[in-house]
Short mmCIF file of C-alpha atoms in Angstrom, two decimals:
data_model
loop_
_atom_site.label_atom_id
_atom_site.label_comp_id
_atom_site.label_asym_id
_atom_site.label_seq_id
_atom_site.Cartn_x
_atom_site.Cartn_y
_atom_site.Cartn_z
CA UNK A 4 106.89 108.50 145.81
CA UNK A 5 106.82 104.78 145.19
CA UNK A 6 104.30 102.64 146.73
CA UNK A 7 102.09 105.82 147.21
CA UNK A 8 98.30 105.12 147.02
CA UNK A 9 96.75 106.02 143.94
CA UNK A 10 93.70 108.17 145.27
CA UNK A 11 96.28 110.00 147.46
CA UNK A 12 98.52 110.49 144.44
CA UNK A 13 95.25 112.10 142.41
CA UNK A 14 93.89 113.85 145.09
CA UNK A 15 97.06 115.76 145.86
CA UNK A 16 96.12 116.72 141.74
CA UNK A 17 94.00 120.79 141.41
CA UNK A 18 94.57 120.36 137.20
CA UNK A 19 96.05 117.43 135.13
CA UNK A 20 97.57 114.19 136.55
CA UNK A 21 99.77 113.08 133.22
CA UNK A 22 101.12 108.67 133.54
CA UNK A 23 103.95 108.78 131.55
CA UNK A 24 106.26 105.49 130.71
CA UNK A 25 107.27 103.90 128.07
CA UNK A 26 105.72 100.83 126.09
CA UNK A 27 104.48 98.01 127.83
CA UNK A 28 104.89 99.72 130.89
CA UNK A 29 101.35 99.22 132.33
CA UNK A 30 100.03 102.76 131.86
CA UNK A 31 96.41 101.91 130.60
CA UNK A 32 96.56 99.41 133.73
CA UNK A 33 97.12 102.63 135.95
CA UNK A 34 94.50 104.59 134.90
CA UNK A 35 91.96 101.70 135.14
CA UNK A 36 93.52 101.08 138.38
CA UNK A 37 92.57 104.43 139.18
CA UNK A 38 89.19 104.43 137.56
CA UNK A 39 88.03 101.41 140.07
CA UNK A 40 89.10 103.38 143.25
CA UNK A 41 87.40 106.72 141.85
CA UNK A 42 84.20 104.55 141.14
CA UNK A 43 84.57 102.69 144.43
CA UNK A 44 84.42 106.38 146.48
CA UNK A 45 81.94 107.80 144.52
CA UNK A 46 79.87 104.98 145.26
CA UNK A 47 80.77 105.09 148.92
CA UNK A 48 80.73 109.26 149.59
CA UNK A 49 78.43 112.03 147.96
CA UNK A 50 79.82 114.60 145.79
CA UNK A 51 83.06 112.84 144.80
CA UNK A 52 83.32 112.87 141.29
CA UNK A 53 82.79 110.31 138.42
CA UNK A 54 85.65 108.49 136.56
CA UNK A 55 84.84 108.02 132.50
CA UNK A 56 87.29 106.69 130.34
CA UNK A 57 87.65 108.19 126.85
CA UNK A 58 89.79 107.78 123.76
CA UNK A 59 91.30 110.90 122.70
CA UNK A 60 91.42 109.33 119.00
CA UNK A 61 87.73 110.26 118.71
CA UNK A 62 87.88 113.45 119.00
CA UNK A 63 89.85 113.20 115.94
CA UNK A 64 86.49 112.96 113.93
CA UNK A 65 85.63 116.02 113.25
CA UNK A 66 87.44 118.04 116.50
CA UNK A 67 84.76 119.44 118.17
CA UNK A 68 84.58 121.32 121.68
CA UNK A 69 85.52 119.27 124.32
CA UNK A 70 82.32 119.71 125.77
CA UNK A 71 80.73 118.23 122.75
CA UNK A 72 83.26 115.51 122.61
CA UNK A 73 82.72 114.35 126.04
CA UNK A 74 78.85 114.35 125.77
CA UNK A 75 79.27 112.59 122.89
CA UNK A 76 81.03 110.26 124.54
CA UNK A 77 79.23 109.51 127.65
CA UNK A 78 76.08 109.25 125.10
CA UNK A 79 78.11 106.38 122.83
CA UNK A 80 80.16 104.65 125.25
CA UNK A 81 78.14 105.01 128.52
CA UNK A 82 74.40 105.08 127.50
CA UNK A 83 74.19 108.64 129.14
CA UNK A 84 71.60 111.34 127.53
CA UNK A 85 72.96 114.37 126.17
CA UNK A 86 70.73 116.18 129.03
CA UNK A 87 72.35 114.13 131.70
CA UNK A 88 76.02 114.27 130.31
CA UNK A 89 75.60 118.37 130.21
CA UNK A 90 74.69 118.33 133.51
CA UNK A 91 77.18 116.68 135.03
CA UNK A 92 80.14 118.89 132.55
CA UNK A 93 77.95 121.59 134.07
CA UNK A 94 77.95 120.66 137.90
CA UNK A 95 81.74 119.45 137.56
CA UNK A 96 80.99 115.89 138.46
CA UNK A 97 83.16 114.02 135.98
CA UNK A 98 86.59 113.28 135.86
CA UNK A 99 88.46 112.52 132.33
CA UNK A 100 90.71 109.42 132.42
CA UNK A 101 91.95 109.66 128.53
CA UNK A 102 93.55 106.57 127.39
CA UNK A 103 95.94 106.77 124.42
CA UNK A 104 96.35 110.40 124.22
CA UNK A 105 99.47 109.42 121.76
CA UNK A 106 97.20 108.68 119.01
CA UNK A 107 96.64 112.51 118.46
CA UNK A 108 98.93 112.88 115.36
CA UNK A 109 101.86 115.86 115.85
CA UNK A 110 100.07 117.83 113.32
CA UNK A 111 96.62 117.58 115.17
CA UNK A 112 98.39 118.25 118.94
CA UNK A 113 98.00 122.22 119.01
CA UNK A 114 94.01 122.16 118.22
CA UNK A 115 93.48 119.46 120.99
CA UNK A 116 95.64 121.48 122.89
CA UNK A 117 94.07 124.84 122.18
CA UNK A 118 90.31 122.90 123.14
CA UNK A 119 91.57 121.17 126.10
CA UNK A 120 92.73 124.75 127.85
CA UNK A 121 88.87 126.51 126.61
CA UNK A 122 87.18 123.85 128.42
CA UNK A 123 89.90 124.06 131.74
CA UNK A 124 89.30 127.66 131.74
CA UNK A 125 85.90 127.31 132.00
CA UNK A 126 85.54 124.37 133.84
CA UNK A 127 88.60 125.13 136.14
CA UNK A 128 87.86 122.29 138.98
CA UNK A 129 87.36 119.49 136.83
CA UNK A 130 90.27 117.30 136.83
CA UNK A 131 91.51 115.50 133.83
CA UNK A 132 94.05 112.13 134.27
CA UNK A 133 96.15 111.53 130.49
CA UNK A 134 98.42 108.40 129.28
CA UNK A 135 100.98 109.43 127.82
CA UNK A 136 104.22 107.61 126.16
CA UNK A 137 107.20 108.93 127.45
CA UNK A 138 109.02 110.36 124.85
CA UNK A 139 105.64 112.32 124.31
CA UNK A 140 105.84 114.17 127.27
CA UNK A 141 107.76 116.84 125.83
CA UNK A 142 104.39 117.94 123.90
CA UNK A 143 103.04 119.36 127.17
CA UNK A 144 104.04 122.33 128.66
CA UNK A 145 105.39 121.26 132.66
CA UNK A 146 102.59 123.87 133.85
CA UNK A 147 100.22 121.23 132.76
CA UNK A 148 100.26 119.30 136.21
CA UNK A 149 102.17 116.64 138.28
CA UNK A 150 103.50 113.40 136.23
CA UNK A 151 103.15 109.63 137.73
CA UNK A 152 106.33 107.72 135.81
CA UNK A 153 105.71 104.72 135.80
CA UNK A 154 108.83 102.69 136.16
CA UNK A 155 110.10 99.35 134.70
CA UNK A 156 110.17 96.28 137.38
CA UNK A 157 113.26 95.60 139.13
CA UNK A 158 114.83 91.98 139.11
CA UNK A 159 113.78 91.45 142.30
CA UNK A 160 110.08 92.42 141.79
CA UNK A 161 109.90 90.12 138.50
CA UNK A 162 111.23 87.36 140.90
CA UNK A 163 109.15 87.57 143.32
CA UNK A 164 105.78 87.87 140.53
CA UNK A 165 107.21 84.98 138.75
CA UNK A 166 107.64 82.65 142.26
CA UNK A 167 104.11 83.74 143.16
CA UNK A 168 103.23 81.84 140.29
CA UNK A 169 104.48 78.39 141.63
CA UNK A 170 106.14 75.72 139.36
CA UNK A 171 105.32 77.60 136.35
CA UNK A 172 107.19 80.60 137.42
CA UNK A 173 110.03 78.87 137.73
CA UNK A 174 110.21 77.50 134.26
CA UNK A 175 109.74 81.20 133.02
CA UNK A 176 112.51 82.56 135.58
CA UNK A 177 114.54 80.06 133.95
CA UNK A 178 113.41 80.90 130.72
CA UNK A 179 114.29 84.44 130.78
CA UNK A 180 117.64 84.07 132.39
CA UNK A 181 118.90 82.58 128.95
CA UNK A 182 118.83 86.31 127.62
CA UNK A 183 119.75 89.37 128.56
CA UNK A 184 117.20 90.92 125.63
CA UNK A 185 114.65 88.86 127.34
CA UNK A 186 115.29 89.64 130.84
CA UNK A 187 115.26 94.04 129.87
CA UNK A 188 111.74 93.13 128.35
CA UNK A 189 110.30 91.01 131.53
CA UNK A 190 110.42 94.40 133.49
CA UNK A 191 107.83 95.63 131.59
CA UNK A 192 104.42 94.01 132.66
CA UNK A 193 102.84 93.43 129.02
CA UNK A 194 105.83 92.09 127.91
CA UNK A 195 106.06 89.74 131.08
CA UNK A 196 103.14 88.69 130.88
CA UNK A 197 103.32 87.52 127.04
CA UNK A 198 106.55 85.75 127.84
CA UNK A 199 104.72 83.71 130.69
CA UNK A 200 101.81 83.03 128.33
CA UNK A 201 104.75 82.02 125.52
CA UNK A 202 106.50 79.75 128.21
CA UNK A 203 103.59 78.27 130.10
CA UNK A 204 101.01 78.00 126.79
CA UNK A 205 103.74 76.85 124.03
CA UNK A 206 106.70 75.35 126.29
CA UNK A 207 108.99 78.23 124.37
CA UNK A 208 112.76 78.45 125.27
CA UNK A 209 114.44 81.46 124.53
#
């Protein structure tokens, strides 16, 4: 539902929570978005589980378990001793934010697929949060778990950003009614937010 929390959207999650939208759409912003208010409550209350963020393209090198993978991970990325990151796999105190789960090539999908449901089946309560491009979604099965879309801004929402943003806003708004082409891509935050930097950094008119 829009404007629903994100820890009430997650915790309403028993398996896979998949953000799905299209390019620019601010997926990757979600799921950090969600990694702050998952590190914010863990800090806060004992026994809520730990957010780590992890790119699916490593486990591309050399595909091992998921287990492995993550504990590899948490060792690179995190500074967290293979002891440590076992125990917490173990204890089912992590939760798996992966970021970019489109740069698992077609041909690769089914392995990743086949490790992903091993390490659910044995580690059954241990949720896992994926990004995922929208026209990728067909790749997993529906059974996999509830879907966040994430939709493009309306006009009215890009308004009110852009007059949040004072006298510079304006001269974007006016900027971006010049095109239609333009105005479809300012409802997608990345692409806003480059045509603002264009505008306000480079005095571009489209």
């Amino acid at each position: 539902h829009p404007g629903t929390d994100l820890l009430t959207i997650f915790d309403r999650v028993d398996s896979y929570l998949i953000i799905n939208g299209g390019i620019g759409s601010g997926k990757t912003t979600t799921l950090y978005a969600l990694a702050d208010r998952l590190c914010e409550r863990a800090m806060e209350q004992d026994g809520e589980p730990i957010p780590v963020i992890l790119d699916p393209e490593t486990w591309l090198r050399g595909k091992p378990s998921i287990e492995e993978w993550v504990v590899d991970q948490l060792r690179i990325k995190y500074g967290i001793t293979e002891e440590i990151g076992k125990l917490w796999i173990e204890n089912d105190e992590l939760v798996l934010l992966l970021d970019g789960l489109d740069s698992v090539p077609d041909g690769d999908f089914p392995d990743w697929e086949k490790d992903v449901k091993q390490f659910r089946r044995e580690r059954s309560t241990t949720r896992v949060v994926l990004c995922l491009l929208a026209d990728r979604k067909r790749r997993l099965p529906e059974s996999w778990g509830k879907v966040l879309e994430i939709e493009p801004l309306s006009p009215g929402q890009v308004s009110d950003l852009l007059e949040s943003l004072g006298p510079r806003g304006a001269e974007v708004q006016q900027a971006i009614e010049t095109s239609q082409e333009v105005r479809e891509l300012a409802t997608f935050p990345l692409f806003l937010s480059l045509i603002c930097a264009t505008v306000v950094n480079y005095g571009f008119k489209f």
